[in-house]
Coordinates of C-alpha atoms in Angstrom, one line a residue:
M1 CA 0.1 0.4 0.2
R2 CA 1.0 3.2 -1.1
R3 CA 1.7 6.0 1.5
D4 CA -0.3 8.6 -0.6
D5 CA -3.3 6.3 1.1
L6 CA -2.7 6.6 4.4
G7 CA -2.4 10.3 4.6
P8 CA 0.3 12.6 6.1
R9 CA 2.8 9.7 8.3
R10 CA 3.5 9.4 11.5
E11 CA 7.3 8.5 12.2
P12 CA 7.5 6.5 15.7
R13 CA 10.1 7.5 18.3
R14 CA 10.5 3.8 19.7
P15 CA 8.7 1.5 17.4
V16 CA 8.0 -1.7 18.8
L17 CA 5.7 -4.8 18.2
R18 CA 3.6 -5.9 21.4
W19 CA 1.0 -8.5 21.5
R20 CA 0.3 -11.0 24.3
S21 CA 1.6 -14.6 24.4
A22 CA 0.0 -18.0 23.9
A23 CA 0.5 -17.7 27.9
G24 CA -1.3 -14.8 28.6
R25 CA 2.1 -12.3 29.0
E26 CA 2.4 -9.1 26.8
E27 CA 5.4 -9.4 25.2
E28 CA 6.7 -6.4 23.5
H29 CA 9.7 -6.4 20.8
A30 CA 11.6 -3.0 20.0
L31 CA 12.2 -2.8 15.7
S32 CA 15.2 -1.3 15.1
L33 CA 16.1 0.9 12.0
V34 CA 18.9 -1.0 10.3
R35 CA 17.9 -4.9 10.8
P36 CA 14.3 -6.7 9.9
A37 CA 12.3 -8.4 11.9
T38 CA 11.7 -11.8 10.9
I39 CA 8.3 -13.0 12.4
G40 CA 7.3 -16.5 12.5
R41 CA 6.5 -20.1 14.4
D42 CA 10.0 -21.2 14.1
P43 CA 12.3 -20.4 16.9
D44 CA 15.1 -18.4 15.1
C45 CA 12.3 -15.7 13.9
T46 CA 12.9 -12.5 15.8
I47 CA 9.4 -13.2 17.0
A48 CA 8.4 -16.7 17.7
L49 CA 5.1 -17.6 17.6
D50 CA 3.2 -20.6 19.1
S51 CA 0.9 -21.2 17.1
R52 CA -0.4 -23.7 14.1
M53 CA -2.0 -21.0 12.4
V54 CA 1.8 -19.3 11.8
S55 CA 3.9 -20.5 9.0
K56 CA 7.4 -21.2 9.5
A57 CA 8.9 -17.7 8.2
H58 CA 5.6 -16.0 8.4
A59 CA 5.8 -12.3 7.8
L60 CA 8.4 -9.5 7.3
V61 CA 8.9 -6.0 9.2
E62 CA 11.4 -3.9 7.9
F63 CA 12.5 -0.7 8.0
R64 CA 12.6 1.0 4.3
D65 CA 12.3 4.4 2.6
G66 CA 11.9 6.3 5.6
E67 CA 8.9 4.2 6.7
F68 CA 8.5 1.3 8.8
T69 CA 7.1 -2.3 6.5
I70 CA 5.2 -5.4 6.5
Q71 CA 5.7 -8.1 3.6
D72 CA 3.9 -11.6 3.9
L73 CA 6.3 -14.8 3.4
E74 CA 3.6 -16.5 1.5
S75 CA 2.6 -17.5 4.5
A76 CA -0.4 -20.5 4.6
N77 CA -3.1 -18.4 6.2
G78 CA -1.5 -14.9 5.4
T79 CA -0.7 -12.0 7.1
R80 CA -4.1 -8.9 7.8
V81 CA -3.1 -5.2 8.8
N82 CA -6.6 -4.0 10.3
G83 CA -8.2 -6.4 9.0
E84 CA -7.4 -6.4 5.7
P85 CA -5.1 -9.1 3.7
T86 CA -1.7 -7.4 3.1
A87 CA 0.9 -8.6 0.6
V88 CA 3.5 -5.0 1.3
R89 CA 2.5 -2.8 3.7
V90 CA 3.4 0.1 5.2
L91 CA 2.6 0.7 9.3
E92 CA 1.1 3.5 11.5
P93 CA 1.3 3.4 14.8
G94 CA -2.0 1.7 16.3
D95 CA -2.4 -0.6 13.2
R96 CA -3.8 -4.0 13.9
I97 CA -1.6 -7.2 12.5
E98 CA -3.2 -11.0 12.0
V99 CA 0.0 -13.1 11.9
G100 CA -2.0 -16.6 11.6
D101 CA -4.4 -16.3 14.6
V102 CA -1.8 -14.2 16.8
E103 CA -2.5 -9.7 16.5
L104 CA 0.4 -7.8 17.2
T105 CA 0.2 -4.3 17.5
F106 CA 2.5 -1.8 15.8
M107 CA 3.2 1.2 18.6
D108 CA 5.2 4.3 19.4
A109 CA 6.2 3.0 23.0
A110 CA 7.8 7.0 23.5
V111 CA 4.6 7.9 23.7
D112 CA 2.8 5.6 26.1
D113 CA 6.3 5.8 28.2
A114 CA 5.4 9.6 28.3
A115 CA 1.3 9.3 29.0
A116 CA 2.6 6.8 31.7
A117 CA 5.9 9.2 33.1
G118 CA 3.7 12.4 33.4
P119 CA 6.4 14.8 33.6
V120 CA 8.8 12.7 34.3
A121 CA 12.0 12.1 32.1
V122 CA 12.8 9.2 31.1
S123 CA 17.1 8.7 31.0
A124 CA 19.0 9.1 28.1
G125 CA 20.9 6.8 29.8
S126 CA 18.5 4.1 30.4
K127 CA 17.4 4.5 26.9
A128 CA 20.2 3.8 25.8
V129 CA 21.2 1.0 27.7
R130 CA 18.5 -0.6 26.4
L131 CA 19.1 -0.2 22.8
G132 CA 22.5 -1.4 22.9
L133 CA 20.7 -4.4 24.3
T134 CA 18.3 -4.9 21.9
A135 CA 21.0 -4.6 19.1
A136 CA 22.8 -6.7 20.7
L137 CA 20.4 -9.5 20.9
T138 CA 18.9 -9.1 17.7
L139 CA 22.2 -9.5 16.1
I140 CA 22.6 -12.6 17.4
V141 CA 19.1 -13.9 16.5
M142 CA 20.7 -12.5 12.6
L143 CA 23.4 -14.7 13.5
G144 CA 21.8 -18.1 14.3
L145 CA 19.4 -17.6 11.5
L146 CA 22.5 -17.1 9.3
F147 CA 24.0 -20.3 11.2
M148 CA 20.9 -22.0 10.3
L149 CA 20.0 -21.2 6.5
I150 CA 23.6 -21.8 5.5
G151 CA 23.5 -25.5 7.2
G152 CA 25.9 -25.4 10.3
P153 CA 30.1 -26.7 10.0
G154 CA 30.6 -28.1 6.2
G155 CA 27.4 -26.1 5.3
S156 CA 25.3 -29.2 4.3
K157 CA 21.7 -28.6 5.6
V158 CA 20.4 -31.2 7.3
A159 CA 16.6 -32.4 5.9
S160 CA 13.4 -32.0 7.6
A161 CA 10.3 -33.1 8.3
K162 CA 8.1 -29.5 7.2
P163 CA 6.0 -30.0 10.1
E164 CA 1.8 -29.5 8.2
E165 CA 0.0 -26.6 9.2
K166 CA -3.3 -25.9 10.0
L167 CA -5.7 -24.0 7.7
A168 CA -7.6 -21.7 8.5
P169 CA -11.0 -21.6 7.8
A170 CA -13.6 -19.9 6.0
S171 CA -15.3 -16.7 7.5
P172 CA -19.3 -17.6 7.7
E173 CA -20.1 -14.7 5.4
L174 CA -18.0 -16.8 3.1
L175 CA -19.7 -20.1 3.8
A176 CA -22.8 -18.6 3.1
R177 CA -22.3 -16.4 0.2
L178 CA -21.4 -19.9 -1.8
R179 CA -24.1 -21.8 -0.4
A180 CA -26.5 -18.8 -2.1
A181 CA -24.8 -18.2 -5.3
S182 CA -24.5 -22.3 -6.2
A183 CA -28.4 -22.5 -7.3
D184 CA -27.3 -20.5 -10.7
S185 CA -23.3 -21.3 -11.1
P186 CA -23.2 -22.5 -15.1
V187 CA -20.8 -26.1 -13.1
V188 CA -23.2 -27.3 -10.7
K189 CA -26.5 -27.0 -13.8
D190 CA -23.9 -28.7 -15.9
V191 CA -23.8 -31.8 -13.3
V192 CA -27.7 -31.6 -12.3
Q193 CA -28.4 -32.1 -16.1
Y194 CA -26.1 -34.3 -16.8
A195 CA -27.6 -36.1 -14.3
T196 CA -30.7 -36.1 -15.1
V197 CA -30.4 -37.6 -18.2
A198 CA -28.2 -40.0 -16.7
G199 CA -31.0 -40.7 -14.3
T200 CA -28.6 -39.8 -11.7
P201 CA -29.5 -38.8 -8.4
P202 CA -28.4 -35.0 -8.5
A203 CA -26.6 -34.9 -5.0
K204 CA -24.8 -38.1 -5.1
A205 CA -23.4 -36.9 -8.9
L206 CA -23.1 -33.1 -7.5
Y207 CA -20.6 -34.4 -4.4
E208 CA -18.4 -36.8 -6.9
E209 CA -17.7 -34.5 -9.7
G210 CA -17.1 -32.2 -6.2
R211 CA -14.7 -34.1 -4.7
L212 CA -12.7 -34.7 -8.2
R213 CA -12.7 -30.6 -8.4
L214 CA -11.0 -30.4 -4.9
E215 CA -8.5 -33.2 -5.3
A216 CA -7.7 -31.4 -8.7
Q217 CA -7.7 -27.6 -7.0
R218 CA -10.5 -26.0 -8.5
W219 CA -11.3 -24.7 -5.3
R220 CA -14.2 -21.9 -6.7
D221 CA -16.0 -25.3 -8.9
A222 CA -15.4 -28.0 -5.6
A223 CA -16.5 -24.9 -3.2
M224 CA -19.6 -24.2 -5.8
L225 CA -20.8 -28.8 -6.4
L226 CA -20.4 -29.4 -2.8
A227 CA -22.6 -26.7 -1.8
A228 CA -25.0 -27.2 -3.8
T229 CA -24.9 -30.9 -2.4
V230 CA -25.4 -29.8 0.8
T231 CA -28.1 -27.5 0.1
R232 CA -29.4 -30.8 -1.3
D233 CA -28.6 -33.3 1.1
A234 CA -28.6 -31.4 4.4
A235 CA -27.8 -34.6 6.2
N236 CA -24.5 -35.5 4.7
T237 CA -21.7 -34.6 6.8
V238 CA -19.2 -35.7 4.7
A239 CA -20.2 -33.3 2.0
L240 CA -20.2 -30.8 4.5
S241 CA -17.3 -31.4 5.3
A242 CA -15.8 -31.1 1.5
F243 CA -17.3 -28.1 1.7
T244 CA -15.8 -26.3 4.0
D245 CA -12.5 -27.5 3.4
A246 CA -13.0 -26.4 -0.1
A247 CA -14.6 -23.4 1.1
A248 CA -11.0 -22.9 3.1
H249 CA -9.1 -23.4 0.3
L250 CA -10.5 -21.2 -2.0
D251 CA -10.6 -18.6 1.4
R252 CA -6.7 -18.8 1.4
A253 CA -6.0 -19.5 -2.6
A254 CA -8.0 -16.1 -2.7
S255 CA -6.1 -13.8 -0.5
K256 CA -2.9 -14.8 -1.4
A257 CA -3.6 -14.3 -5.1
L258 CA -4.9 -10.7 -3.7
A259 CA -0.9 -10.6 -1.9
A260 CA 0.9 -11.2 -4.5
A261 CA -1.3 -8.9 -6.9
E262 CA -0.8 -6.0 -4.2
S263 CA 3.0 -6.4 -4.2
A264 CA 3.9 -7.1 -7.9
D265 CA 1.6 -3.4 -8.1
Y266 CA 3.7 -1.9 -5.4
G267 CA 6.9 -3.8 -7.9
M268 CA 5.8 -1.8 -10.5
R269 CA 5.5 -5.4 -12.3
Y270 CA 3.3 -4.8 -13.7
D271 CA 1.9 -8.0 -15.7
D272 CA 2.8 -10.0 -13.2
A273 CA -0.7 -7.9 -11.5
L274 CA -2.4 -8.1 -13.7
L275 CA -2.2 -12.0 -13.8
H276 CA -3.0 -12.4 -9.6
A277 CA -5.3 -9.6 -9.7
D278 CA -7.6 -11.4 -12.2
E279 CA -7.1 -14.7 -10.3
V280 CA -9.2 -12.7 -7.3
L281 CA -11.3 -11.9 -9.4
Q282 CA -12.2 -15.6 -11.1
L283 CA -12.2 -16.8 -7.2
V284 CA -14.6 -14.7 -4.8
D285 CA -17.8 -13.3 -6.3
Q286 CA -18.3 -9.2 -6.3
Q287 CA -20.2 -9.1 -2.8
D288 CA -16.3 -10.4 -1.1
P289 CA -14.0 -6.9 -0.3
R290 CA -11.4 -8.7 -2.1
Y291 CA -13.0 -8.2 -5.5
G292 CA -13.0 -4.6 -5.6
R293 CA -9.6 -4.1 -4.5
A294 CA -8.2 -6.6 -6.8
L295 CA -10.2 -4.2 -9.7
K296 CA -8.5 -1.2 -8.0
I297 CA -5.1 -2.9 -8.3
T298 CA -5.9 -4.2 -12.2
E299 CA -7.3 -0.5 -13.1
H300 CA -4.4 0.8 -11.4
A301 CA -1.9 -1.7 -13.2
R302 CA -3.6 -1.5 -16.6
S303 CA -2.8 2.6 -16.3
Q304 CA 1.0 1.8 -15.5
R305 CA 1.8 0.0 -18.5
P306 CA 3.7 1.6 -21.4
R307 CA 1.3 1.7 -24.4

């Protein structure tokens, strides 16, 4: 997201990320102007979050061009700022960052310190010590991460099984829209017409075709077919489970495509931006907020391409 979308800049004097750990403790990390902060489930990340909804390397916060930005690292469940999926975005104090199921807040701790201390001035010496310790700890973490990436002595990396990441469920609103739209879906009408001619129960044909589309990763078609199955056979719990699974995959695919479109548009790779934005338009309906955002990216990318 560009600066002109955000209004006047309010540069924080002591930028931090705050969040509540799984144990219920409030945690805080002071951000550096020179060293990026990685957020993820891997213990070697600058900010390690203990949640299966968080990818091993989920997001990156860094200071560039005079502003703090957050970038999604193609995570499984995406990164949201103030509830909006994003690929790259400039941060403002007070922004809420959702990484999987963990919420962090980008804050100017200097404002909180001043409010808590009242007229009492903060010691320059103690502040210098805190900044020095933060810089030293950040350097240690970054060196550890570099050591892990190169594989330690001999430069060989030890292969390890990738933990399975939990897929975030689709919102009730998305599930409701899919079920409402399924009756008018061309793919549903085609399967019902074929089943009628073949003498096959439509619900059975819809389910079988929906499973095939799900295995082929054709998320939109699968969600429509399985939604139509559930509408016709409400007692079919297997179909309901498959429908919610297809909807969750569809939701993630749309968010990842939108993030890729935003990233490409931000990086002035307009052909890629158009490609990913079109993918979003194919996946979601016009009532989905991502549809409107993809349209804006399409319009901007087309206006910037050489004629």
